[in-house]
Tab-separated table of C-alpha atoms in Angstrom:
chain	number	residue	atom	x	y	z
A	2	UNK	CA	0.000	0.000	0.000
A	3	UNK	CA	1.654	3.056	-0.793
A	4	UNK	CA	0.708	6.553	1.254
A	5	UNK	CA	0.453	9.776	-0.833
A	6	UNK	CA	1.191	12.954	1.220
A	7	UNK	CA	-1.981	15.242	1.005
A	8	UNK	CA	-2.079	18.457	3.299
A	9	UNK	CA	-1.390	17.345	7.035
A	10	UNK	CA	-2.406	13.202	5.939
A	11	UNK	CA	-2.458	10.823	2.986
A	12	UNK	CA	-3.843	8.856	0.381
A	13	UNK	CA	-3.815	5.515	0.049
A	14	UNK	CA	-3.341	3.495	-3.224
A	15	UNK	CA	-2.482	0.604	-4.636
A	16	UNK	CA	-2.231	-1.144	-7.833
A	17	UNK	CA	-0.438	-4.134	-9.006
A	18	UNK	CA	1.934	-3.636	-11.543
A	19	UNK	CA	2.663	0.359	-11.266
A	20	UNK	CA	6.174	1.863	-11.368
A	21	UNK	CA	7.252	3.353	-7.836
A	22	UNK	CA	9.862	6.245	-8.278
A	23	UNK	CA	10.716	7.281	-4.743
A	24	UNK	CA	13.705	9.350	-2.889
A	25	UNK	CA	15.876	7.091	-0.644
A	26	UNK	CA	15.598	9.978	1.693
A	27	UNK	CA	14.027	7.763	4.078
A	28	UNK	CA	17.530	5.266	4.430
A	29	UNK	CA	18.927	8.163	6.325
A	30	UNK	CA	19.537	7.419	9.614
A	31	UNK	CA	19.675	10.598	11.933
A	32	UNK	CA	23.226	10.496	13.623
A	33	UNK	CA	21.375	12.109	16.646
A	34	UNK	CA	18.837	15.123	16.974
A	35	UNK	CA	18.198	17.858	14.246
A	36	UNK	CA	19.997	20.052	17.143
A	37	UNK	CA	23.037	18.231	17.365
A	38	UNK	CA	23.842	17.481	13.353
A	39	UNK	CA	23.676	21.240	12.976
A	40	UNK	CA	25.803	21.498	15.892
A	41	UNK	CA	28.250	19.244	14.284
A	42	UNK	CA	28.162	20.485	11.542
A	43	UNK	CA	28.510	24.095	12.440
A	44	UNK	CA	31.388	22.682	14.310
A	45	UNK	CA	33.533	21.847	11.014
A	46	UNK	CA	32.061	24.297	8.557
A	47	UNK	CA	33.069	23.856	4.675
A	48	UNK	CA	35.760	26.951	3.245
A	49	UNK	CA	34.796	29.260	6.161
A	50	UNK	CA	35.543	30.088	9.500
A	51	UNK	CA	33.353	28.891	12.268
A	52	UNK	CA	30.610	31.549	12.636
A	53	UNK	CA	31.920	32.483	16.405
A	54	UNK	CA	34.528	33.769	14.524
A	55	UNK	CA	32.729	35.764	12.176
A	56	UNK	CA	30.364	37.617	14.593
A	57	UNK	CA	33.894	38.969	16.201
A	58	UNK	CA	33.727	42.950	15.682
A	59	UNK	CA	29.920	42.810	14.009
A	60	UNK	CA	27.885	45.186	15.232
A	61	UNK	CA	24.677	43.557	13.959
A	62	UNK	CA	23.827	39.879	12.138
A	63	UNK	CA	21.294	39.817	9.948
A	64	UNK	CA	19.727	36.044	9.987
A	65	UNK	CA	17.272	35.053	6.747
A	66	UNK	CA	15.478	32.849	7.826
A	67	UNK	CA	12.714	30.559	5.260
A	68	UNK	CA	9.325	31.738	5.194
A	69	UNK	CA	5.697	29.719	5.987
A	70	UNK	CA	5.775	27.707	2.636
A	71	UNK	CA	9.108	26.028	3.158
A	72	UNK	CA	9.404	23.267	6.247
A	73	UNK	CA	13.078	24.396	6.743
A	74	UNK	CA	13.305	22.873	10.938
A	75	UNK	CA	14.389	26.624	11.822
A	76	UNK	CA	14.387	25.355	15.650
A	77	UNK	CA	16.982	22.845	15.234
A	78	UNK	CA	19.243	25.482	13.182
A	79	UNK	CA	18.703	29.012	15.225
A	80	UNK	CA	19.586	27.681	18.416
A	81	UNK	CA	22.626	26.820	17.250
A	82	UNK	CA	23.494	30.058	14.964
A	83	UNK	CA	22.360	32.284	18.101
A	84	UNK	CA	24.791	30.120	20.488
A	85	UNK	CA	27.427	30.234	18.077
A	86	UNK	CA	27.533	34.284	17.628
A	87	UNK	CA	27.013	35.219	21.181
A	88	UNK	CA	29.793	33.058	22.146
A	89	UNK	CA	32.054	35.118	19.261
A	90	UNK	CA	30.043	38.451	20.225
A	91	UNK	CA	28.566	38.261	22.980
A	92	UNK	CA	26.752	42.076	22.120
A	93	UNK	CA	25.943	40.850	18.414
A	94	UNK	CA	22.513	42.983	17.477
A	95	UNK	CA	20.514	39.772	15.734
A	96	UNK	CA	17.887	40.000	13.154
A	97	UNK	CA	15.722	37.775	11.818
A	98	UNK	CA	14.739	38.272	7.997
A	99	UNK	CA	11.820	36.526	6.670
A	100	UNK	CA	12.546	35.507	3.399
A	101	UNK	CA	9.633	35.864	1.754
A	102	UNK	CA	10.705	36.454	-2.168
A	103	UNK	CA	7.205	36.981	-3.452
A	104	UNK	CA	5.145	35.201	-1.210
A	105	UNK	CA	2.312	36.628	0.887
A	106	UNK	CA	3.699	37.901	4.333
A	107	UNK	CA	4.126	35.132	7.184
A	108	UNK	CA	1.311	35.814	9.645
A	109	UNK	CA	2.503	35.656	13.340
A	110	UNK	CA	0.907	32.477	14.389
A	111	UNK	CA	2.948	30.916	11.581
A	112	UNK	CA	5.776	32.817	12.795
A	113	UNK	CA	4.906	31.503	16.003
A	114	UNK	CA	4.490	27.520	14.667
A	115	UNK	CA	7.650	27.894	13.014
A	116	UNK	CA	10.187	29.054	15.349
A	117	UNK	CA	8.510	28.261	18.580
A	118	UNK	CA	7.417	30.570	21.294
A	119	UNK	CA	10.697	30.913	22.799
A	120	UNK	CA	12.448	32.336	19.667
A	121	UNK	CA	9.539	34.057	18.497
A	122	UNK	CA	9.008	36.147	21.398
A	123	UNK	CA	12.885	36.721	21.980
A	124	UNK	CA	13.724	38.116	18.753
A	125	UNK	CA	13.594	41.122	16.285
A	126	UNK	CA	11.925	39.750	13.384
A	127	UNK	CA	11.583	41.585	10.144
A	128	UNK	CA	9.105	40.604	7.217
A	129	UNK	CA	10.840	41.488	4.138
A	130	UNK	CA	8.669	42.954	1.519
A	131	UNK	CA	9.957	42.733	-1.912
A	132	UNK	CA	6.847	45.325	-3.276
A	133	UNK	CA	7.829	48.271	-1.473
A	134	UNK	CA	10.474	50.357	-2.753
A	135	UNK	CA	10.932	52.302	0.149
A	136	UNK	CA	12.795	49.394	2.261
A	137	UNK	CA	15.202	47.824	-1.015
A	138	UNK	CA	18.246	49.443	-2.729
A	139	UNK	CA	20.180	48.702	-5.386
A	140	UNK	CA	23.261	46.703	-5.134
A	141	UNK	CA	24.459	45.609	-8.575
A	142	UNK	CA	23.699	44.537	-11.756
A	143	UNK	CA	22.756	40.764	-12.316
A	144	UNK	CA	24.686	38.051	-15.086
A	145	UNK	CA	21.185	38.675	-17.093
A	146	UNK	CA	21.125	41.999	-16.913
A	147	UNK	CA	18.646	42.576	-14.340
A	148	UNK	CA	19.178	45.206	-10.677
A	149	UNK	CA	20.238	43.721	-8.142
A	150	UNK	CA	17.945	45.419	-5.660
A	151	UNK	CA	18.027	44.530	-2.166
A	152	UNK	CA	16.419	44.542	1.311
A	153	UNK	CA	18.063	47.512	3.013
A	154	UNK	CA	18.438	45.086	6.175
A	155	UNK	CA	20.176	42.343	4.555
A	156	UNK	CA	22.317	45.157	2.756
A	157	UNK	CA	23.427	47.031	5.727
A	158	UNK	CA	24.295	44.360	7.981
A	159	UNK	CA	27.412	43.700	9.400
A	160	UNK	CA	27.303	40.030	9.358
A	161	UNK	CA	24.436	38.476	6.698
A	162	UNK	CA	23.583	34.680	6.756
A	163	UNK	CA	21.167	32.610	6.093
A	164	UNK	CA	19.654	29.349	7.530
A	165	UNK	CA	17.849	27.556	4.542
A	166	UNK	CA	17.060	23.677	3.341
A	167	UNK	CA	18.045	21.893	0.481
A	168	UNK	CA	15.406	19.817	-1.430
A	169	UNK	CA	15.107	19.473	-5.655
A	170	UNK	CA	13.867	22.595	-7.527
A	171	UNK	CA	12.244	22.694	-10.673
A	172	UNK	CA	13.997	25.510	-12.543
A	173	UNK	CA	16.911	26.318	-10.152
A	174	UNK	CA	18.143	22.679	-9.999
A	175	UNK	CA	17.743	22.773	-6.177
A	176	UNK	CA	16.575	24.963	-3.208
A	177	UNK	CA	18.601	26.440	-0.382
A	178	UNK	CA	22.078	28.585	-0.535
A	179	UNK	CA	21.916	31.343	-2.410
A	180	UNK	CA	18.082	31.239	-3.285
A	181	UNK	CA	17.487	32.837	0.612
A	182	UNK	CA	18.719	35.954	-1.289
A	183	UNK	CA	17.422	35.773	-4.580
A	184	UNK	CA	14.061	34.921	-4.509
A	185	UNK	CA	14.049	35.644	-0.496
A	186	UNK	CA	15.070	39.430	0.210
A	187	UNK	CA	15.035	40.680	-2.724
A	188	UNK	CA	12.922	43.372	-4.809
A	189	UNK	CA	10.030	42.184	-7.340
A	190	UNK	CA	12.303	43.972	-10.023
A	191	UNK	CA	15.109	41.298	-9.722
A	192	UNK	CA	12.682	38.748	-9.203
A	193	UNK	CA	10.856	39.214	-12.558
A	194	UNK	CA	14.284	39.684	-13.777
A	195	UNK	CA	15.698	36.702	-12.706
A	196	UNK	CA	12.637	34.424	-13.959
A	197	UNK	CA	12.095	35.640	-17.405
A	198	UNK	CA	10.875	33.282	-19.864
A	199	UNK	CA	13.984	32.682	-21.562
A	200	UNK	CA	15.608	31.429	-18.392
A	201	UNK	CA	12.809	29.498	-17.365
A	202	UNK	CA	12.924	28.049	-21.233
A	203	UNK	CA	16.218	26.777	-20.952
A	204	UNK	CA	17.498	23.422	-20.961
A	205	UNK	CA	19.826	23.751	-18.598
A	206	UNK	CA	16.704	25.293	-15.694
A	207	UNK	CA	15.647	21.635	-14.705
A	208	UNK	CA	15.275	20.116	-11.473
A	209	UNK	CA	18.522	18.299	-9.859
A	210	UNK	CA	20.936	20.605	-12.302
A	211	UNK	CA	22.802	24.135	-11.183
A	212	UNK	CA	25.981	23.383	-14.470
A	213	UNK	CA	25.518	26.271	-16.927
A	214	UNK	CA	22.044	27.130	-14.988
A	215	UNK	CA	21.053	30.962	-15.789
A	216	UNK	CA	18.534	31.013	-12.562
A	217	UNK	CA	21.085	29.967	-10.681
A	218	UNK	CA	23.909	31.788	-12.184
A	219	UNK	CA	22.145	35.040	-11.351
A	220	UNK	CA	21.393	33.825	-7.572
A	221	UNK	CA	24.668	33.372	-6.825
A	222	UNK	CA	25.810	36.678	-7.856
A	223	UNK	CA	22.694	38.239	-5.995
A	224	UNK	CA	23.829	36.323	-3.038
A	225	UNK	CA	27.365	37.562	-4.229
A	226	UNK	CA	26.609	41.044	-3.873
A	227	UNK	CA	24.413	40.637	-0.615
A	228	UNK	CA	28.223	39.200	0.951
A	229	UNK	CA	26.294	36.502	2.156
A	230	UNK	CA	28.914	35.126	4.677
A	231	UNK	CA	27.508	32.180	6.040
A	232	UNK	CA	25.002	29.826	5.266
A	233	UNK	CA	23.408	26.408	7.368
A	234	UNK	CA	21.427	24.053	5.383
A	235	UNK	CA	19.816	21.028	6.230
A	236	UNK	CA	18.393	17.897	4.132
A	237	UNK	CA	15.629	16.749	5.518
A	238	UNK	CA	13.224	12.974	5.464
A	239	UNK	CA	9.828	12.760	4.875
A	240	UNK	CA	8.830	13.352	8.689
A	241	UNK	CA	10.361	16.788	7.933
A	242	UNK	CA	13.318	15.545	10.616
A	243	UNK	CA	17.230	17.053	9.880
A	244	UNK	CA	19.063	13.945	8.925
A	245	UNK	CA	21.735	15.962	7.340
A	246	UNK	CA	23.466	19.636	7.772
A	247	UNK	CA	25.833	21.587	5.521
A	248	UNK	CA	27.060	24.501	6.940
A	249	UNK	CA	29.987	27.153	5.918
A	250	UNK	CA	30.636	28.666	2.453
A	251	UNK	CA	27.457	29.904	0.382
A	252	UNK	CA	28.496	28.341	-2.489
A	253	UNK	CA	30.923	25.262	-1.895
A	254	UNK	CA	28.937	23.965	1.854
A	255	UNK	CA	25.118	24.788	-0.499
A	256	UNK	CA	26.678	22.038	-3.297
A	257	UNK	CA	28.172	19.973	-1.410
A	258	UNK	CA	24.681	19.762	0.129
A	259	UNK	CA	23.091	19.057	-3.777
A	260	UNK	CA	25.321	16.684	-4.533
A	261	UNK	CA	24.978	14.641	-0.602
A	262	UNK	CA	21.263	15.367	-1.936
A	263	UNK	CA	21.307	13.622	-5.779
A	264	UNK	CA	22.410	10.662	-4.468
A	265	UNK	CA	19.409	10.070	-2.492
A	266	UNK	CA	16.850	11.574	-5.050
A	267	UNK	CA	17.595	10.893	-8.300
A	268	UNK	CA	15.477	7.922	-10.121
A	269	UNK	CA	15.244	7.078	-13.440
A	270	UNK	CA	12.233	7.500	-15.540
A	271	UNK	CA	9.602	4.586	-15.653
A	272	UNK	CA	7.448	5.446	-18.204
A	273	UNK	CA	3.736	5.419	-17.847
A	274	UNK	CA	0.463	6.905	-19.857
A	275	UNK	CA	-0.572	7.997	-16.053
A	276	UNK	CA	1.414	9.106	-13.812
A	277	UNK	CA	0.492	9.837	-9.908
A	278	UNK	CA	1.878	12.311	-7.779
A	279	UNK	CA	1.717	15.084	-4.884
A	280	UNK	CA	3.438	18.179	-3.817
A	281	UNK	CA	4.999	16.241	-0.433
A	282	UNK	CA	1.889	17.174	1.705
A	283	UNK	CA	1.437	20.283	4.016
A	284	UNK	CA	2.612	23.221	3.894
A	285	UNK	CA	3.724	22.427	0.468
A	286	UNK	CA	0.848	21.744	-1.220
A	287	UNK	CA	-0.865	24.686	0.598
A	288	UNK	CA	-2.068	26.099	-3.236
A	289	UNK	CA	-1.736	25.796	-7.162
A	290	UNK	CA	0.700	27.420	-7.037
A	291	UNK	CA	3.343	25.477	-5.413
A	292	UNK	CA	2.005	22.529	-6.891
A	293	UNK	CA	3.777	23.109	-10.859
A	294	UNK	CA	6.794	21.756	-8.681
A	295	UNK	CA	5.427	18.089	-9.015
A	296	UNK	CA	3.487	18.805	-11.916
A	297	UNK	CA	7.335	18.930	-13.633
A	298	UNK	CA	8.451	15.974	-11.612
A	299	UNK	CA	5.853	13.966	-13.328
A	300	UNK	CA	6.543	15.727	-16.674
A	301	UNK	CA	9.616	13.782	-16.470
A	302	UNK	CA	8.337	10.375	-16.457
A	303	UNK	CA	4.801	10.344	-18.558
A	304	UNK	CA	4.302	8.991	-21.903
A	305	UNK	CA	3.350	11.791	-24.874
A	306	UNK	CA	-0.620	12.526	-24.549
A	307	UNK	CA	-0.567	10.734	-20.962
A	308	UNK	CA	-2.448	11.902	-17.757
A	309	UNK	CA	-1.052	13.385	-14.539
A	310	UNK	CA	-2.719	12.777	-11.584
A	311	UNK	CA	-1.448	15.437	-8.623
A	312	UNK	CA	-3.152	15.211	-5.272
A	313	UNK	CA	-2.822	18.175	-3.352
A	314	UNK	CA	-4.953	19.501	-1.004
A	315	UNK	CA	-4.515	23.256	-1.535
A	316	UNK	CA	-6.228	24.942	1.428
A	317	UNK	CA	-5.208	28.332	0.335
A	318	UNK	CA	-6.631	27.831	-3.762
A	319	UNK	CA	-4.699	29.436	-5.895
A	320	UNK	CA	-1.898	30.652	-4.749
A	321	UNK	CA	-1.285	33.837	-7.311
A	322	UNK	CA	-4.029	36.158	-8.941
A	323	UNK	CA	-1.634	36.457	-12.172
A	324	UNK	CA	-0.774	32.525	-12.191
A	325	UNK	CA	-4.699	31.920	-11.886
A	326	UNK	CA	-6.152	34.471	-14.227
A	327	UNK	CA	-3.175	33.889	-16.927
A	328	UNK	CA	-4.818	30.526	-17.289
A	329	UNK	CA	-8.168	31.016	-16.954
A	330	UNK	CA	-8.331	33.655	-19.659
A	331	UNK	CA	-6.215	32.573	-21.982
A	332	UNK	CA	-8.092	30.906	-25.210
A	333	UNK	CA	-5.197	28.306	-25.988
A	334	UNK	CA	-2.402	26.750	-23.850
A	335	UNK	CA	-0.441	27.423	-26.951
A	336	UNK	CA	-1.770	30.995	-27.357
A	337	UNK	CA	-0.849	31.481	-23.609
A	338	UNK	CA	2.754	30.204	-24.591
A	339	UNK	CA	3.529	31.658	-27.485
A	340	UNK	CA	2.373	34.819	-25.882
A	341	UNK	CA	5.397	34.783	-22.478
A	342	UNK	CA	8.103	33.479	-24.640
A	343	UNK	CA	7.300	36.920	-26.785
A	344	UNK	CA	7.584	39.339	-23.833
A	345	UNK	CA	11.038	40.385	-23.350
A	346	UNK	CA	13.164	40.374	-20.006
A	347	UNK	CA	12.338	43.786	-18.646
A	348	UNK	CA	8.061	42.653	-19.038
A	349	UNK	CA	8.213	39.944	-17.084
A	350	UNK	CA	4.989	39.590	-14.593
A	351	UNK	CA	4.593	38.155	-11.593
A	352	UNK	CA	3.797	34.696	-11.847
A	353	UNK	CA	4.374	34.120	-15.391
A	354	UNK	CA	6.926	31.754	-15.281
A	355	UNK	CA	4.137	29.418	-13.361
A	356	UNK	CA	2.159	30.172	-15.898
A	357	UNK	CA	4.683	28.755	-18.577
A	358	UNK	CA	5.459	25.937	-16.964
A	359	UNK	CA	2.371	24.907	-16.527
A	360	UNK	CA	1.165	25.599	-19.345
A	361	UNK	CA	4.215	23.761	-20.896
A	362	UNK	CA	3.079	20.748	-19.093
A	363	UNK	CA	-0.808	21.180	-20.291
A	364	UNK	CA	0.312	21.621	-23.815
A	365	UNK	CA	1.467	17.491	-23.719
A	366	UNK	CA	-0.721	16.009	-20.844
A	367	UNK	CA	-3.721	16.142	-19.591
A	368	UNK	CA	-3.783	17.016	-15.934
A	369	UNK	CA	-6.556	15.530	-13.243
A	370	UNK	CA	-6.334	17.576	-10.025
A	371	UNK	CA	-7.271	15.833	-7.172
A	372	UNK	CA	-8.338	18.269	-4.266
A	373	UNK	CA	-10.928	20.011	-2.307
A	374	UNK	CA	-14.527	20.281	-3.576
A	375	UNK	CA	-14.172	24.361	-2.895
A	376	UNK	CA	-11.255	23.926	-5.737
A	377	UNK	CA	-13.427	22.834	-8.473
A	378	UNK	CA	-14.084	25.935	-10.132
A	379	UNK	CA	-10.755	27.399	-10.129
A	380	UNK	CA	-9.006	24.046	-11.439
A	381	UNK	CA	-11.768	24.113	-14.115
A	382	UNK	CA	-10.963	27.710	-14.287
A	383	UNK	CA	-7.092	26.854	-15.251
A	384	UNK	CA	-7.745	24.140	-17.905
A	385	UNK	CA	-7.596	21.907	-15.302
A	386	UNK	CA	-10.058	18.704	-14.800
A	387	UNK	CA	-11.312	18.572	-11.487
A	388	UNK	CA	-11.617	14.575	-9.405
A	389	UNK	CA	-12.530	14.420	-5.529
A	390	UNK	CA	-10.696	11.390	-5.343
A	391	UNK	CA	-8.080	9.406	-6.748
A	392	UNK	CA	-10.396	6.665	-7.504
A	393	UNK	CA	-12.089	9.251	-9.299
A	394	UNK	CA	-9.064	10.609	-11.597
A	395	UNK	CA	-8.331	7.206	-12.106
A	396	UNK	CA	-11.291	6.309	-13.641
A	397	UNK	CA	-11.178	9.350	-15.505
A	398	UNK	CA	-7.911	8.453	-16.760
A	399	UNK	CA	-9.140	4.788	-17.565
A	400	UNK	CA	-12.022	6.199	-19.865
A	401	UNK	CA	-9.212	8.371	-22.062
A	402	UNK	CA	-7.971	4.716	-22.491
A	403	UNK	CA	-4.544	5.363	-20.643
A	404	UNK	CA	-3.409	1.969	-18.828
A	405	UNK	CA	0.423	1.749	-17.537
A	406	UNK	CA	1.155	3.545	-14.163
A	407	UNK	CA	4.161	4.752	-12.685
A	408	UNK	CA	3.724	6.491	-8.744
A	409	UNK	CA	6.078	9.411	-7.300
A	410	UNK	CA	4.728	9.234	-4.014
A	411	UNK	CA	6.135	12.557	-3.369
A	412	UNK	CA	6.974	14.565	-6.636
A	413	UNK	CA	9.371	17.422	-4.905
A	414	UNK	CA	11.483	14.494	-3.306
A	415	UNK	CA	12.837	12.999	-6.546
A	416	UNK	CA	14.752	14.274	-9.084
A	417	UNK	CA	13.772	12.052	-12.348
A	418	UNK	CA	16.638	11.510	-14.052
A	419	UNK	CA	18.112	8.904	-16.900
């Protein structure tokens, strides 16, 4: 019986004879608590000092720290980082920057969830807003072209680092490292700079690869001129626990990270007319939105003109007015893609390069969203077909006369490579 994440449960499914591509995430065995591998490895950090030894003479440390969409275990890292700097300064001024790129801002209760009462009520906490051009300044120019235009916090502090995890991303090969700057703390303009269509187009903007990468070419030089000095990131299973921490250099601790992190994702394809998958559960598959992440994993592994199933439970709809409406009034999926790869670097809107991946993925497959009833109309909305179960999309799927199977249990856990 295999258990497909779906909000804070699962769904259950079985079927004899279906490919299973799963992470071997879950072979990790934790080599003690979430506190105590970031410990260790904050202990022996990769092509940097220890960060007790950076936070001697700071003034102030600025701290990003992940926002509500990303399950980054913030209270086995802080703890650690705050420990670590008062022990090298033990008058250190510390911030805490919520990264949240172009998110909605983190509510306190989630702010609360997240880092725990203690922490919560014990620090300065600053949501960074990335449509107000009052609080960002301009750094530098990006590899693409774009401004580099920054959080004023993050670019004034003494001593800026980031805590962050590392998991497979769909256009910047993976998450974590330099991506707390660029999406994080950073201004819309470099945002919609950064993810034009021709960088989302490329071949080289897949999940599991950062070689020749233009997304992530451009992050690293945001993160670059940010002098992003220290980073801790953390792999983690599919209980959300720490198994593994990476701490020290932006660049060099953040791939050593990815490449610890291949090993244990990457699967080869099993071809299938249908393939199955979800977003990993809560709070990942809290809308739509977040959801093209899986959409792509499963991309990877269906036959031409199959089905994707993607069970998400998507408490929040949408997850973009511009993703949503892009789709729901275009006239054609081609139309709608023709039209983003026309519109040049400096037009890029928010959300559009959603839009063109999913509507890359809609232009070869059809896709059954399995979800909430309250969904219905907005997945019809987005050229989407609508199932309230997955014995439902699968009997959809039967009738279009699609038969072979392959499962990703958990589509943002694998990278699906040959």
């Amino acid at each position: 019986m295999l258990h497909i994440p779906y909000g804070n449960t699962h769904i259950e499914y079985e079927e004899e004879g279906a490919h299973v591509l799963n992470s071997r995430i879950g072979e990790l065995k934790s080599a003690g608590t979430g506190l105590e591998i970031v410990k260790k490895a904050m202990e022996n950090p990769i092509d940097s000092p220890r960060l007790s030894e950076l936070a001697k003479g700071k003034k102030n440390c600025v701290i990003i720290i992940s926002d509500h969409t990303r399950p980054v275990p913030s209270r086995d890292i802080l703890p650690n980082m705050f420990a670590e700097l008062k022990e090298g300064n033990p008058d250190i001024e510390i911030t805490l920057l919520v990264a949240t790129g172009f998110h909605r801002p983190t509510t306190e209760a989630e702010l609360k969830n997240k880092l725990g009462e203690e922490i919560f009520a014990g620090s300065k906490i600053v949501i960074h807003d990335s449509k107000n051009p009052e609080t960002n300044v301009k750094v530098g120019v990006l590899p693409s072209g774009a401004p580099c235009v920054l959080d004023k916090i993050a670019a004034n502090a003494d001593l800026l680092i980031s805590e962050g995890f590392i998991e497979p991303h769909f256009f910047a090969g993976f998450s974590g490292g330099r991506k707390s700057v660029l999406p994080g703390v950073v201004d819309q303009v470099t945002v919609l700079g950064n993810h034009c269509s021709r960088f989302i187009d490329s071949e080289f903007s897949r999940t599991g690869n950062l070689d020749n990468n233009p997304m992530h070419e451009d992050m690293v030089a945001a993160a670059k001129f940010a002098n992003l000095a220290y980073i801790v990131n953390v792999v983690i299973d599919e209980e959300k626990r720490t198994v593994a921490a990476f701490a020290g250099n932006f660049i060099t601790a953040h791939r050593k990270g990815c490449d610890f992190l291949l090993e244990y994702c990457r699967v080869k394809p099993a071809y299938a007319d249908i393939v199955i998958t979800s977003n990993g559960g809560a709070p990942l598959d809290q809308n739509i939105y977040q959801c093209v992440k899986a959409m792509s994993a499963a991309e990877a592994t269906c036959n031409p003109d199959g089905v994707i199933i993607l069970c998400a439970d998507c408490s929040e709809g949408h997850g973009g007015e511009g993703f949503y409406n892009s789709l729901k009034n275009c006239k054609s999926m081609g139309e709608l893609y023709s039209e983003i790869m026309a519109t040049a670097q400096d037009k890029t809107i928010p959300d559009q390069w959603q839009s063109q991946i999913l509507a890359r993925i809609l232009l070869k497959y059809k896709l059954i969203f399995v979800t909430r009833q309250e969904n219905r109309d907005i997945i019809e909305d987005m050229k989407m077909i609508y199932a309230p179960s997955l014995k439902e999309a699968m009997k959809i799927a039967r009738e279009l006369g699609k038969e072979t199977v392959t499962v990703i249990p958990d589509g943002v856990s694998v990278i699906v490579k040959e």
